[in-house]
Amino acid sequence: MSAEDMLRAAVARAAVDLGAPADFAAHLERPRDPSFGDWASNAPMALAKVLRRKPLDIAHDLVARLDVAAAGVREAYVAPPGFLNFRMAAGAEAARLGEVIAAGAAYGRTGEGQGAPANVEFVSANPTGPLHVGHGRQAALGDAVAALLEATGWKVTREFYYNDAGVQIANLALSVQARVRELAGQPLEIPEGGYHGEYIRDIARDYVAAHPDDTHGANLEQVRMFAVAALRHEQDLDLQAFGVKFDVYYLESSLYDEGKVDETVAMLQAAGHTFEKDGALWLRTTDYGDDKDRVMRKSDGTYTYFLPDVAYHVTKWRRGFHRAINVQGADHHSTVTRVRAGLQALDMGIPAGYPEYELHQMVTVMRGGEEVKISKRAGSYVTVRDLIDEVGRDAVRYFFLMRKSESPLVFDVELARSQSEENPVYYIQMAHARLCGIFRVGEVDAGTVTGAGVDYALLNSDDERELVKALLGYPALVTTAARSRAPHLVASYLLDTARLVHTWYHKHHVLGEPEPIRAARLTLVRAALVVLRNGLELLGITAPERM
RNA sequence: GCGCCAGUAGCUCAGUUGGAUAGAGCAACAGCCUUCUAAGCUGUGGGUCGGGGGUUCGAUUCCCUCCUGGCGCACCA
């Protein structure tokens, strides 16, 4: 039992003695201001109502009854308006650094998910163009959310859904065909809703080279397949450059090929939630919270996008993913209610909140102080690879993750480049590299630093105590970030912790100090390295040993 | 008009199940390199947490309402 748990239990025990309900759970927190001690509890205020007494009176009674020396508490005192503040004995908290080191790469990981399968779907770009910055944000976010779930005990599958069927792909095929014909000397006629990007011209050229027998693009199906394959390959290269790996690529077309779309329609009809109107087949999504009913099968006999979406999520459920998280742009939020409604209408026992959605706001790209309008159709573009080439993979990852997903993100390309020296990601990496330097310069084998025999009371400066507290708070941070699917909390934590490291590093030396101090500080350094490395790993950012 | 998201320091943003004097980075100003990386450190100034109600011992946090901005409201995805 950790000191924290012992302290919490002791407070609860004393509270029950004073008449609190037997199941009273004491809340402990790290006070923002160190002058309020190392731990604080609001128990007296929480108990004021049920005990019908003043918080301060309760607080004094609690302190009188508390026996917390065993938990490492040096001093327990009352602070208005009714807090209990605890100051820990010297070294009481630092004594746990050995656990951090022993856990190593596993430090911060929990078994909360119990190995249950979880599916994280992200990027899922149509194969109609290269990945742009919006996809970049989603790639960084989805990968980090997946990593957070893995760190908390889920068996994660990273999945990419290719919308390789439907109207957009037809437009793509026609656009490439138009460029092929242009190459053959015919006038350019890109269809309504077609794609104008330069990359379409490249694909057309490659197509003609690969199919000299079809210089006019007469075989539209062949053009389509060629274009989709080419763009999938491009997107793979983008993802590779970004260091994102998927376990499953799921093709929308396979849902049609395998009859899953038809099957879903039949199931919905059998469940009795459909009706026909104006020559179309509708789903009564209003039964499940939608504001209007939705067309499933258009009057021309083809399906709307939402039906394969439902069929696709049925496969997720049947593949054993009873937890599914979809990372999507907020501009798709209208699909949430619809997909869930479709799954509910199947009456197959899928929970109402399935799948979960992590929606992120848009990315605006600034270049030269002006917004770059992103339009696939107009061909105005900033690709993920452009960004990585200019700013570097680590910085791109960090910038995409440093804000909560609900906030819009402005990515000023030139700013990210010009400020690279003051970039927060370098600040964090520098903290890691500096600490590595201590082992390197001192010619100390980090593996020999385990904390054994160390006098932790020597780590008693304010800087050291703050750093120790931050390191010990890492597992709780990971748990919180995973539960709320919020990698930005990790980014923010790392920045704070790196600051503590730099401050400490500046004030305290390790090498050349008397042996007991040197040993204690080396232990602190190694524990800090473990945390920085694990945190950066979660975000998909490297932890360089020297810079 | 309806729905979702946001509004916190000059700028960009954090703020963990409601807690104490609301934080960080950048920018501004003043300092610090003979010692493990100055890509660093120390200090100073900077706020009507969009407005107004409500719940609470206590609200940036929860509820209501209004204002502003973004996104979405297809037999497109």
Short mmCIF file of C-alpha atoms in Angstrom, two decimals, chain A residues 145 179 354 493 543:
data_model
loop_
_atom_site.label_atom_id
_atom_site.label_comp_id
_atom_site.label_asym_id
_atom_site.label_seq_id
_atom_site.Cartn_x
_atom_site.Cartn_y
_atom_site.Cartn_z
CA VAL A 145 -5.04 7.71 -28.07
CA ARG A 179 -6.34 14.15 -67.53
CA TYR A 354 -21.24 2.58 -29.42
CA TYR A 493 2.60 17.19 -18.20
CA ALA A 543 13.76 10.72 -26.67
#
